[in-house]
XYZ file of C-alpha atoms in Angstrom:
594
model
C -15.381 32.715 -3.305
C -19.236 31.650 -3.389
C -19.214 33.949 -6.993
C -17.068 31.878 -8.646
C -17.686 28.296 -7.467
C -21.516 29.156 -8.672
C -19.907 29.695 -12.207
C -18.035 26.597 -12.243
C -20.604 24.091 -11.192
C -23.151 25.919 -13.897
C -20.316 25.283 -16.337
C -18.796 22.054 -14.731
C -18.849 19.630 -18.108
C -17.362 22.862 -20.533
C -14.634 23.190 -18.026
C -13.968 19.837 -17.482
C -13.750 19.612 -21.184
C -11.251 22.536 -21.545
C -9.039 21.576 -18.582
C -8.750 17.673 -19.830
C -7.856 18.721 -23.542
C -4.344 19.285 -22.311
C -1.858 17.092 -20.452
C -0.265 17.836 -17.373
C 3.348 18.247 -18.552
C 1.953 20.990 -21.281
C 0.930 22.942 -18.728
C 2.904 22.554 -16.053
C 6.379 21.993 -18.410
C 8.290 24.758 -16.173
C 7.978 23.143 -13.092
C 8.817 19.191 -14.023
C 12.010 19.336 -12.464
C 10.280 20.443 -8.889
C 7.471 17.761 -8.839
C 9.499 15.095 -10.098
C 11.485 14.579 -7.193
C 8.354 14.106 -5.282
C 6.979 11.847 -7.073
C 9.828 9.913 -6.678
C 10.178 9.845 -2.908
C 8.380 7.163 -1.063
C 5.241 7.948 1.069
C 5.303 11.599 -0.273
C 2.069 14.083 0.169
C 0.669 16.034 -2.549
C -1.652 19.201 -2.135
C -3.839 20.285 -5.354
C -5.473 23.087 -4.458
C -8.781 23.667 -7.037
C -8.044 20.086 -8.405
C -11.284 20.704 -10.921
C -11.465 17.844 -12.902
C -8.667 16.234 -11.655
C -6.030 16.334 -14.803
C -3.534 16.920 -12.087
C -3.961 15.015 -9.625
C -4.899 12.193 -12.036
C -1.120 12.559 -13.282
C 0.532 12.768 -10.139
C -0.916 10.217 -8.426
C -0.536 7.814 -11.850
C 3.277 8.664 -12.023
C 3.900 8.279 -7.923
C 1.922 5.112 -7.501
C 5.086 3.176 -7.484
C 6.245 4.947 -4.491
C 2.784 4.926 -2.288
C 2.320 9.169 -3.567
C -0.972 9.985 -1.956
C -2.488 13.031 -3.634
C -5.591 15.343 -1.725
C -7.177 17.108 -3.975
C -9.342 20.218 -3.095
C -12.698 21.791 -5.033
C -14.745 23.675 -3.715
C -16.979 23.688 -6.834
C -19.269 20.179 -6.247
C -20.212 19.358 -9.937
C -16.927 20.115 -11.068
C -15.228 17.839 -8.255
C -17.629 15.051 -8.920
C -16.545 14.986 -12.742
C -12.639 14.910 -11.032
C -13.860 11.984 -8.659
C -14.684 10.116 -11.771
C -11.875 10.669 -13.559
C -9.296 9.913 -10.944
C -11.625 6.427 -9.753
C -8.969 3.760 -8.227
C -6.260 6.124 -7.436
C -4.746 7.426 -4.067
C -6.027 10.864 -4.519
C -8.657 11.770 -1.515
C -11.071 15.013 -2.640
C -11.957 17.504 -0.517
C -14.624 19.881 -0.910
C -13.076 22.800 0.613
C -11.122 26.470 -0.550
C -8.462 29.015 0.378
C -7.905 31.652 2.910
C -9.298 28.731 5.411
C -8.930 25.458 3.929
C -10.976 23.764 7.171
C -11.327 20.530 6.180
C -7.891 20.089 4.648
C -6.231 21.746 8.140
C -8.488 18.898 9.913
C -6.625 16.065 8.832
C -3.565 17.095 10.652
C -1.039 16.658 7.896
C 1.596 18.235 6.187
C 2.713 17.899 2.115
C 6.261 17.834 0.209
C 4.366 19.584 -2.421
C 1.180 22.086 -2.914
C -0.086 22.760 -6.161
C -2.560 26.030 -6.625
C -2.817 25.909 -10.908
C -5.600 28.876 -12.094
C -6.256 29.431 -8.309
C -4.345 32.705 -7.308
C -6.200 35.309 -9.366
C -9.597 34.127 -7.020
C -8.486 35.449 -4.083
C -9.620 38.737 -2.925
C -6.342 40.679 -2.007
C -7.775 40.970 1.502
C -7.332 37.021 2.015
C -3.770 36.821 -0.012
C -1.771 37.170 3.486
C -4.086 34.546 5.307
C -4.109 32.141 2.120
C -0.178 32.095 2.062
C 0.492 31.815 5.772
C -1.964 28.738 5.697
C -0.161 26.813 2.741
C 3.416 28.002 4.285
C 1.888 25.894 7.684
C 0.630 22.832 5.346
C 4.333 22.577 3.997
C 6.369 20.142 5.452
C 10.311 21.379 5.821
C 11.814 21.446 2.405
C 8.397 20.831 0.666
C 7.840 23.085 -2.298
C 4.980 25.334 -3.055
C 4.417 25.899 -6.955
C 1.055 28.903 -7.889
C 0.714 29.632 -11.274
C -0.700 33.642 -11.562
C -3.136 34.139 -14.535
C -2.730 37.847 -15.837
C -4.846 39.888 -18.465
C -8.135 38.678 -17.634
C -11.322 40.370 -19.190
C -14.102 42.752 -17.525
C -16.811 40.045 -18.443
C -14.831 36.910 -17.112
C -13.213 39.482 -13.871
C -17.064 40.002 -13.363
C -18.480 36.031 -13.657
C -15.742 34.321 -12.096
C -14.590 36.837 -9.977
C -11.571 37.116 -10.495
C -8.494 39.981 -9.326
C -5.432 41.180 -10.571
C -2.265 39.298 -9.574
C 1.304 40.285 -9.418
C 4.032 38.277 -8.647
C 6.322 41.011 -6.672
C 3.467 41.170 -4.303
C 2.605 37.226 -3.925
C 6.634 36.912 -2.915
C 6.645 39.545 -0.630
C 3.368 37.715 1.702
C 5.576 34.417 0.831
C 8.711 36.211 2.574
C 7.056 37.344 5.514
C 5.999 33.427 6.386
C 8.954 32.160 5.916
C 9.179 30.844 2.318
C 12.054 31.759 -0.166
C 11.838 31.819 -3.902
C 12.605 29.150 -5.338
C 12.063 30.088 -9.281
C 10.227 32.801 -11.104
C 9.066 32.288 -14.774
C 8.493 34.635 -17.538
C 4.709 35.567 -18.768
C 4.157 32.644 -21.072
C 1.158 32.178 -23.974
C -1.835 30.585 -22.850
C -2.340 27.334 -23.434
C -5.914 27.206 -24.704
C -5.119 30.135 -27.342
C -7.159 32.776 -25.596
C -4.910 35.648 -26.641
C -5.791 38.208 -23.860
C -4.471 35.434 -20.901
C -1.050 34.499 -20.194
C 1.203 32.615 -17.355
C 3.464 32.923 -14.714
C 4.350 30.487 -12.222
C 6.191 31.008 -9.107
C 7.467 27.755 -7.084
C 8.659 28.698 -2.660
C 10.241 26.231 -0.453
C 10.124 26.385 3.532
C 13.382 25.926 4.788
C 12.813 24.531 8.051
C 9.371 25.209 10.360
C 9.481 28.475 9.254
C 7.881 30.168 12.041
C 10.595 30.402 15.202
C 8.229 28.151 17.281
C 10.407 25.609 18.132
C 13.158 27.684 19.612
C 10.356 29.535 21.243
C 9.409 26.689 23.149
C 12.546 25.459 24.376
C 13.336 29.167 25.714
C 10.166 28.693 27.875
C 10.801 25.371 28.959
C 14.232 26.036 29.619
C 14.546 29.562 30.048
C 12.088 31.686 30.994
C 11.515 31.981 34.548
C 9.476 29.374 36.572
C 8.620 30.181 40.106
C 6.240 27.189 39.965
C 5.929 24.013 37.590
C 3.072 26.212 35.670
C 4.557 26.702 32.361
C 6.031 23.572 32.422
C 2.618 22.245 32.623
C 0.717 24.104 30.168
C 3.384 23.285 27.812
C 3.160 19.868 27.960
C -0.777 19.372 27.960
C -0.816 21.479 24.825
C 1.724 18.693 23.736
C -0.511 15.807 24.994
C -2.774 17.105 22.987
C -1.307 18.081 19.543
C 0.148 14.674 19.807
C -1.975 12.404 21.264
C -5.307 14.397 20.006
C -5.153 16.313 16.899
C -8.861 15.586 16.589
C -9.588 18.139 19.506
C -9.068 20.924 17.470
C -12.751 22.903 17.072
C -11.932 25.170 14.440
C -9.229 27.819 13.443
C -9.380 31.383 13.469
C -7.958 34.475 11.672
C -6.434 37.338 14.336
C -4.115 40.471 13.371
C -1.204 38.181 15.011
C -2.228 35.120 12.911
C -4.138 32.042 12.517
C -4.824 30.371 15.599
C -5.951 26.696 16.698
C -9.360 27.117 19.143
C -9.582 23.589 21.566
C -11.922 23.299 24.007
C -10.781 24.834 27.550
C -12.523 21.596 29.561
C -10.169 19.562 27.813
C -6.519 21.857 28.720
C -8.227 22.073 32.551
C -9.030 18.198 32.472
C -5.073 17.125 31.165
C -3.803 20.311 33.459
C -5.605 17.794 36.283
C -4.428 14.384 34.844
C -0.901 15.329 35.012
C -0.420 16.795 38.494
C -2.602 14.340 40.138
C -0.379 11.086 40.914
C 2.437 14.200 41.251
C 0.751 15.407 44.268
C -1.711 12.888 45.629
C 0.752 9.917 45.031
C 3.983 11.099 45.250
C 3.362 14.149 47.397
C 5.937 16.359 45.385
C 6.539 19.662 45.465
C 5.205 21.637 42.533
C 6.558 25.541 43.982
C 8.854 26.453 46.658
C 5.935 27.024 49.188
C 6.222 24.824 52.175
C 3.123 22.833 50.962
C 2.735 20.236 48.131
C -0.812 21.911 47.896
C -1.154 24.422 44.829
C -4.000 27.305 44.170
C -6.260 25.079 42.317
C -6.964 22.323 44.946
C -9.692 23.296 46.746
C -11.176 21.515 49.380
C -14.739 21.738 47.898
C -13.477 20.156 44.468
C -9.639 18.842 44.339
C -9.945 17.011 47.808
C -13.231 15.324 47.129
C -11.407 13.758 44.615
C -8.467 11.766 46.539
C -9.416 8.184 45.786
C -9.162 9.141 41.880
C -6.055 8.061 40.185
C -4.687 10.333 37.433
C -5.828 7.365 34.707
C -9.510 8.372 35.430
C -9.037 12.160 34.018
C -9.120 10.922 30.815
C -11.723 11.295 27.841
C -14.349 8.187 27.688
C -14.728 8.069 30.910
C -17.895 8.637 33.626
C -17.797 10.831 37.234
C -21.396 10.550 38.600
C -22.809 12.059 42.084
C -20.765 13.160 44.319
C -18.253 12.891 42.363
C -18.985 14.598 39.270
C -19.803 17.746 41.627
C -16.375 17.625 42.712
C -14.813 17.386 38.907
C -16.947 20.187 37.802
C -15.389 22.550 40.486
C -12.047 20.814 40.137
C -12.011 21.545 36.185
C -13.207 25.131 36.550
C -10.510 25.849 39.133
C -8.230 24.234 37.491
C -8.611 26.685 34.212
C -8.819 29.983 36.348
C -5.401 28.561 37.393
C -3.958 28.485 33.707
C -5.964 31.696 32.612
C -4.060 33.541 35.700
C -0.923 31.962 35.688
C 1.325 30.320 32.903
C -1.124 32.154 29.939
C -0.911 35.465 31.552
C 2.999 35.258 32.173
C 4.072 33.468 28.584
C 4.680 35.971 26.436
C 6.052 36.690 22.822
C 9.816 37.372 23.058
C 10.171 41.286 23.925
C 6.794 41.624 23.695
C 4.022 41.892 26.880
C 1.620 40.261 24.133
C 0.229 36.838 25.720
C 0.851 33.518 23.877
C -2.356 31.513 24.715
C -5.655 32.462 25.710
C -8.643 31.563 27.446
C -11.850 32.640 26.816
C -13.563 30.602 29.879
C -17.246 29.976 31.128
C -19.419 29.185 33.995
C -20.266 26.218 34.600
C -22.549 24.472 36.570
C -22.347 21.674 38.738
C -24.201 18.197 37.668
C -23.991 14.887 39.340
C -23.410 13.127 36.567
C -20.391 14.068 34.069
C -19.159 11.880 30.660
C -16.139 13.339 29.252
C -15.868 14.069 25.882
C -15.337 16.685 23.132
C -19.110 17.837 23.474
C -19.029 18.353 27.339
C -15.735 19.822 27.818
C -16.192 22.989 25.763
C -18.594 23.873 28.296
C -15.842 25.206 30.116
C -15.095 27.856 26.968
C -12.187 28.209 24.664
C -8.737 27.775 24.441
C -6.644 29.360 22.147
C -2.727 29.456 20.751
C -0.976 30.468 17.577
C -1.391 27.841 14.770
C 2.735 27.753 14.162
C 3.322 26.648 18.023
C 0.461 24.015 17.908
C 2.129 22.961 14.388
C 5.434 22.779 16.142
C 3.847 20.537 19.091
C 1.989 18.467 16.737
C 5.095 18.033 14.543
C 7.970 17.438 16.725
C 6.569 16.272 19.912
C 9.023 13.294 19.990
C 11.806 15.855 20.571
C 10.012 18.685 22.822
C 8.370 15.411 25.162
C 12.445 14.886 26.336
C 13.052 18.588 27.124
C 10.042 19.492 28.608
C 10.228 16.077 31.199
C 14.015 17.197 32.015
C 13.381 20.538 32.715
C 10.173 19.355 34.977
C 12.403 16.971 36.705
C 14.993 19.988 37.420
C 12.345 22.412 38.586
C 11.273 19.873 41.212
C 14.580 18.755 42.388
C 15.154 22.806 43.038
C 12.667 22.936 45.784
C 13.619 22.076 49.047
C 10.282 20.012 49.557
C 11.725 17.731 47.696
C 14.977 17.295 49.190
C 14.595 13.659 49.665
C 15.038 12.934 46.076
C 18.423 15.175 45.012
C 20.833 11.970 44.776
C 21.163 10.798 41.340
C 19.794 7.175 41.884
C 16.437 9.071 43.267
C 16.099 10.599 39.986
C 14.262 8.623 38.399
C 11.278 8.202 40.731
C 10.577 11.860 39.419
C 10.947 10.646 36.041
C 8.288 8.017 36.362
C 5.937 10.257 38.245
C 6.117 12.177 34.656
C 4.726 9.275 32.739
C 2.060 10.053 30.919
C 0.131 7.009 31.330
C 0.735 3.479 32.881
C 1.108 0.773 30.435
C 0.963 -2.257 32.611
C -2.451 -1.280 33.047
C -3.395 -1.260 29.293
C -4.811 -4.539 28.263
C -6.909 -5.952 31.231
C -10.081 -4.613 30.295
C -9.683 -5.649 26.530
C -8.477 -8.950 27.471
C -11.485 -9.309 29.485
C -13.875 -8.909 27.286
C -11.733 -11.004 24.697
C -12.194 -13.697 26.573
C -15.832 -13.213 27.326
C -16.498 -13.054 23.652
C -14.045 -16.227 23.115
C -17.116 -18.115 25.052
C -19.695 -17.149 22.577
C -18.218 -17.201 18.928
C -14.447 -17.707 17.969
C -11.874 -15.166 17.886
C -9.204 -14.468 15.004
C -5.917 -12.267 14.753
C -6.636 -8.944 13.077
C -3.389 -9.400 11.294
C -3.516 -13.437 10.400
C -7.036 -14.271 10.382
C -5.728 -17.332 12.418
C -8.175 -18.927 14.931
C -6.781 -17.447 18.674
C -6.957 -19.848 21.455
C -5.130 -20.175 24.599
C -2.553 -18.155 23.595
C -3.024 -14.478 22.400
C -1.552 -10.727 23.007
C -3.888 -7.404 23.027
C -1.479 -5.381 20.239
C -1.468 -1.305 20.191
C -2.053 -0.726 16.741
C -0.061 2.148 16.866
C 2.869 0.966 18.938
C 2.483 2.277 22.418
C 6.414 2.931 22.713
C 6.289 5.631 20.140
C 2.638 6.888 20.591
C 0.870 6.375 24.340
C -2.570 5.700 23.212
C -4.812 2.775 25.296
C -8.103 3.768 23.684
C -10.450 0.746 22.752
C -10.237 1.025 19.205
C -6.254 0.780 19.421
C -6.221 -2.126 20.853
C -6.776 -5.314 19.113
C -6.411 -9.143 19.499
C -3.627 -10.579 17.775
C -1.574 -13.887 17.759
C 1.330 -13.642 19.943
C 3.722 -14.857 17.737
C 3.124 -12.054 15.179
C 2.515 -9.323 18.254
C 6.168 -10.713 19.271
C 7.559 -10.023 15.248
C 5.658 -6.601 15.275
C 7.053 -5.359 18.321
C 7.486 -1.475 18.346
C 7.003 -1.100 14.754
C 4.382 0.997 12.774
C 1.997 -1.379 10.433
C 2.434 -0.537 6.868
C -0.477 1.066 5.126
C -0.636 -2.075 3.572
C -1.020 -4.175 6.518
C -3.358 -2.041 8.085
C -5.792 -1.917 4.965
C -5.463 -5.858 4.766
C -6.548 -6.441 8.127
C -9.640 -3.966 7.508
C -12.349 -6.139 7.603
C -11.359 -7.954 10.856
C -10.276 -4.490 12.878
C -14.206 -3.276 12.412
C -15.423 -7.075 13.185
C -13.528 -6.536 16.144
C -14.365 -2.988 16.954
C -18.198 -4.360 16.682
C -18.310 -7.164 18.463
C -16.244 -6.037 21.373
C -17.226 -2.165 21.504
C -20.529 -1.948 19.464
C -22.718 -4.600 18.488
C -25.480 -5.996 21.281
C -27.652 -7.659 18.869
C -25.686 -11.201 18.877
C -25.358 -11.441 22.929
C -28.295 -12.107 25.384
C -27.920 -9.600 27.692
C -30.111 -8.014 31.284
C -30.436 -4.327 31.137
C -27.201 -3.496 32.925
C -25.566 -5.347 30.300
C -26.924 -3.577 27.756
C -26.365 -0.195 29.323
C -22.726 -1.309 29.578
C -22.402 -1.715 26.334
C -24.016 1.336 25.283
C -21.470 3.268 27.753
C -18.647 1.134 25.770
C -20.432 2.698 22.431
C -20.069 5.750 23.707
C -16.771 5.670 25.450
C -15.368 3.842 22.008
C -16.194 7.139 19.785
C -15.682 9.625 22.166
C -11.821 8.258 22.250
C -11.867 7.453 19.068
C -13.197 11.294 17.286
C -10.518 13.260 19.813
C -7.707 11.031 19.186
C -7.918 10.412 15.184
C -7.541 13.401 12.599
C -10.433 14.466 10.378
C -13.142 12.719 12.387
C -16.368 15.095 13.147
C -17.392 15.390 17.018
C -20.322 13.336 16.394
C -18.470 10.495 14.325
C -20.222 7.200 14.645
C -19.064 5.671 11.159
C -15.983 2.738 11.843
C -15.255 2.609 8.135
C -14.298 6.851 8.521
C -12.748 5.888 11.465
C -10.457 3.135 10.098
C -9.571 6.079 7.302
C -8.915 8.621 9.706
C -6.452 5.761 11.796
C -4.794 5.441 7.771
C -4.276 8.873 7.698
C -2.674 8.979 11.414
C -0.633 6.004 10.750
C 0.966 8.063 7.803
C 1.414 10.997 9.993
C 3.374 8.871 12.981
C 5.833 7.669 9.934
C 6.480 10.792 8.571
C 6.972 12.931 11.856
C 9.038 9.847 14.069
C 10.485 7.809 10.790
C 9.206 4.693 12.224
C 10.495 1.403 11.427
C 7.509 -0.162 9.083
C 5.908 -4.075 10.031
């Protein structure tokens, strides 16, 4: 689409000019009884593809501000966007500089919208990236959300030729809709054009997606509780993937076209690392069985890596955090066996229903050995690439509240068939298998913050992020995002707080409003504690403490937040990334609001 986006910033201010002579409901009269709704429902996410100068978005998020409407608008065309930037100034509408069949950086914030808007967009896609295009908006849509494309037909040679643009036709733009899912929702006649030009004229189309529109779902219960499991292997992949999409949508690297599909690419360090994290109190603390064999052992723990590593605890597998000498050696090897395990088990047995066509795939590495390991994004696609269709990772990232509880039972029912463990088949024994499944150990959360609360208490004082009120003897270390409805302990979730008001919060999800009140004392925090040596006298192991905090802080941080680059060092795009997850945590578990 390079063509065209070149025409429209050389002609930004005459088609800012055109598009803002006319109001939204001219244009868009037909489809008023679609959008309303939206705008009417709290919290609701609007999608404006080729937003331009922002007439539309401008309108939408003017008419939903009473209901918290947040509006993301995408141009690809710079000049054009700027003008739209301008004109939407002090409204919830975020712009994107981004474009169809990939839409990267809208797929990157991890989120899904009750309505998607492509106005004068259609006729700029080459025919070759139609199918892509509409099985990436079908994914953006949340269940029930409505997709409205208005089709421009008639165009010229000369403006076919500067803007490049292609024929349209509405028969075939329902039939790529049909195929992902959507249903037609309403079809309108060829209407005038709006601007006069006689040789133009409109037709809009509005879809809905009835449900997650892509089978994944059931898929994934069939293999969890289904498909045949001589070993705990499927069970496993499953839920790291889930771990993942839940707990990291950050870790996705990019997403890729294939003849089956998009698909999500993550890095394969990071599958082999979680693959370790999970089965390592399983085995090393609780010594259960994982296959019928007559040994707890499995194929991936290997004296030269797996057993080095005996005196690590399953909370140490975990990004942010350090393996040097020995053993980092023993990691390296553990991680790489580890992911021939997956790549020749559970990937190369899960399968598409009737179909020998593998589900997820590894495209792995060599790596070698160092004595000195920190684990983050960067280092762990060393290991290579892991890949899986974008409408299963959708479905983990969506609905991992409901596949977490299956996937657990089934685990816990797979072990208790193995006569290795035997010892735990009565029903009051059940739930030490259960608690081996946790994810990760709460009661272990706050020490380390609390520490270094109270080391900075000594110094300077120390206020509630929520109240600004002075904190003294007593205090609580609060999850920002409750840790009962999302397991995260990273540093930048965790902040002081009054206990009093950590009492009245409880469980519940901070409102956007909250959170963006408490702003400027979250980053003061995040400095002070995390990020900020110049106001402490420190030796040199102090300072390279707090560099490995730095590091450790961001590393969390950019895997565990959507939209955040690799690199991300910025607090301020980290507190709008957290914004942007808190919305996504309301919208996928209906959380009660604080």
């Amino acid at each position: 689409m390079t063509g065209n986006i070149q025409f429209y910033n050389d002609n930004a201010r005459h088609v800012a000019q055109q598009y803002l002579s006319k109001f939204f409901e001219e244009i868009h009269a037909g489809v008023l009884a679609y959008v309303t709704p939206v705008l009417n429902k709290a919290d609701a996410r609007i999608l404006d593809i080729g937003a331009g100068a922002g007439r539309d978005a401008k309108y939408l998020a003017e008419q939903g501000q009473s209901q918290n409407v947040s509006v993301t608008a995408v141009e690809p065309a710079k000049l054009l966007a700027d003008i739209g930037k301008q004109h939407t100034q002090n409204l919830n509408v975020n712009w994107l500089e981004d474009s169809l069949p990939a839409l990267a950086q809208v797929t990157r914030q991890e989120v899904s919208f009750d309505l998607i808007l492509l106005s004068a967009v259609w006729m700029h896609i080459p025919e070759s990236d139609r199918a892509r295009s509409i099985r990436k908006l079908a994914n953006l849509l949340k269940p029930g959300g409505k997709l409205v494309i208005s089709l421009r037909h008639s165009q010229t040679e000369h403006t076919a030729d500067s803007r490049k643009m292609y024929a349209v036709c509405a028969d075939e733009l329902k039939q790529l809709a049909k195929k992902v899912g959507l249903f037609t929702v309403s079809e309108s006649q060829r209407e005038n054009d709006k601007l006069g030009r006689e040789e133009v004229s409109w037709q809009t189309v509005v879809f809905q997606l009835p449900d997650d529109g892509s089978g994944a779902f059931p898929f994934i219960r069939h293999v969890a509780t289904n498909d045949g499991k001589s070993a705990t292997h499927k069970l496993a992949l499953l839920r790291v993937l889930l771990r993942i999409a839940d707990g990291h949508p950050g870790a996705v690297l990019r997403r890729e076209s294939s003849l089956h599909g998009d698909r999500v690419i993550l890095p394969a360090g990071l599958v082999a690392l979680y693959w370790c994290h999970q089965y390592k109190d399983l085995i090393d603390k609780h010594q259960l069985f994982q296959t019928p064999n007559k040994s707890p052992n499995m194929g991936f723990m290997k004296p030269n890596g797996w057993h080095k590593l005996t005196h690590r605890t399953a909370a140490d597998y975990r990004i942010g955090h350090m393996f040097s000498g020995d053993d980092a050696i023993a990691l390296h090897k553990t991680l790489s066996d580890a992911l021939s395990n997956i790549k020749g088990m559970p990937c190369k047995y899960i399968t598409l229903p009737n179909s020998e066509q593998g589900v997820f795939e590894v495209a792995s590495k060599q790596v070698r050995a160092k004595d000195s390991i920190f684990l983050d994004l960067t280092t762990l696609t060393q290991w290579g690439e892991f890949s899986l269709p974008e409408h299963i990772w959708l479905a983990f990232n969506r609905y991992a509240c409901w596949i977490e509880p299956v996937l657990v039972s089934e685990w816990v029912n797979t072990m208790l068939s193995y006569k290795g463990n035997a010892r735990y088949q009565t029903v009051e024994k059940h739930y030490v298998l259960q608690q081996a499944l946790n994810w990760l150990e709460p009661k272990r959360s706050t020490i380390e913050i609390r520490q270094r609360f109270e080391q900075l208490q000594q110094q300077q004082t120390q206020y509630c992020v929520w109240t600004a009120k002075t904190l003294k003897q007593k205090y609580n270390i609060d999850h920002c995002m409750p840790f009962a409805r999302w397991p995260n302990n990273d540093l930048w979730n965790l902040l002081p707080a009054d206990s009093q008001v950590n009492h009245q919060k409880s469980d519940r999800l901070p409102s956007e409003k909250k959170l963006k009140d408490a702003k400027e004392r979250m980053l003061h925090w995040w400095q002070s504690a995390w990020l900020d040596d110049s106001a402490l006298e420190m030796d040199e192991s102090s300072v390279f403490l707090i560099n490995s905090q730095r590091q450790r802080f961001f590393a969390e941080a950019n895997i565990a937040l959507p939209g955040l680059k690799t690199d991300n060092s910025s607090v301020d795009d980290l507190f709008e990334a957290l914004v942007m997850h808190r919305g996504r945590l309301k919208e996928m578990q209906q959380l009660r609001e604080w």
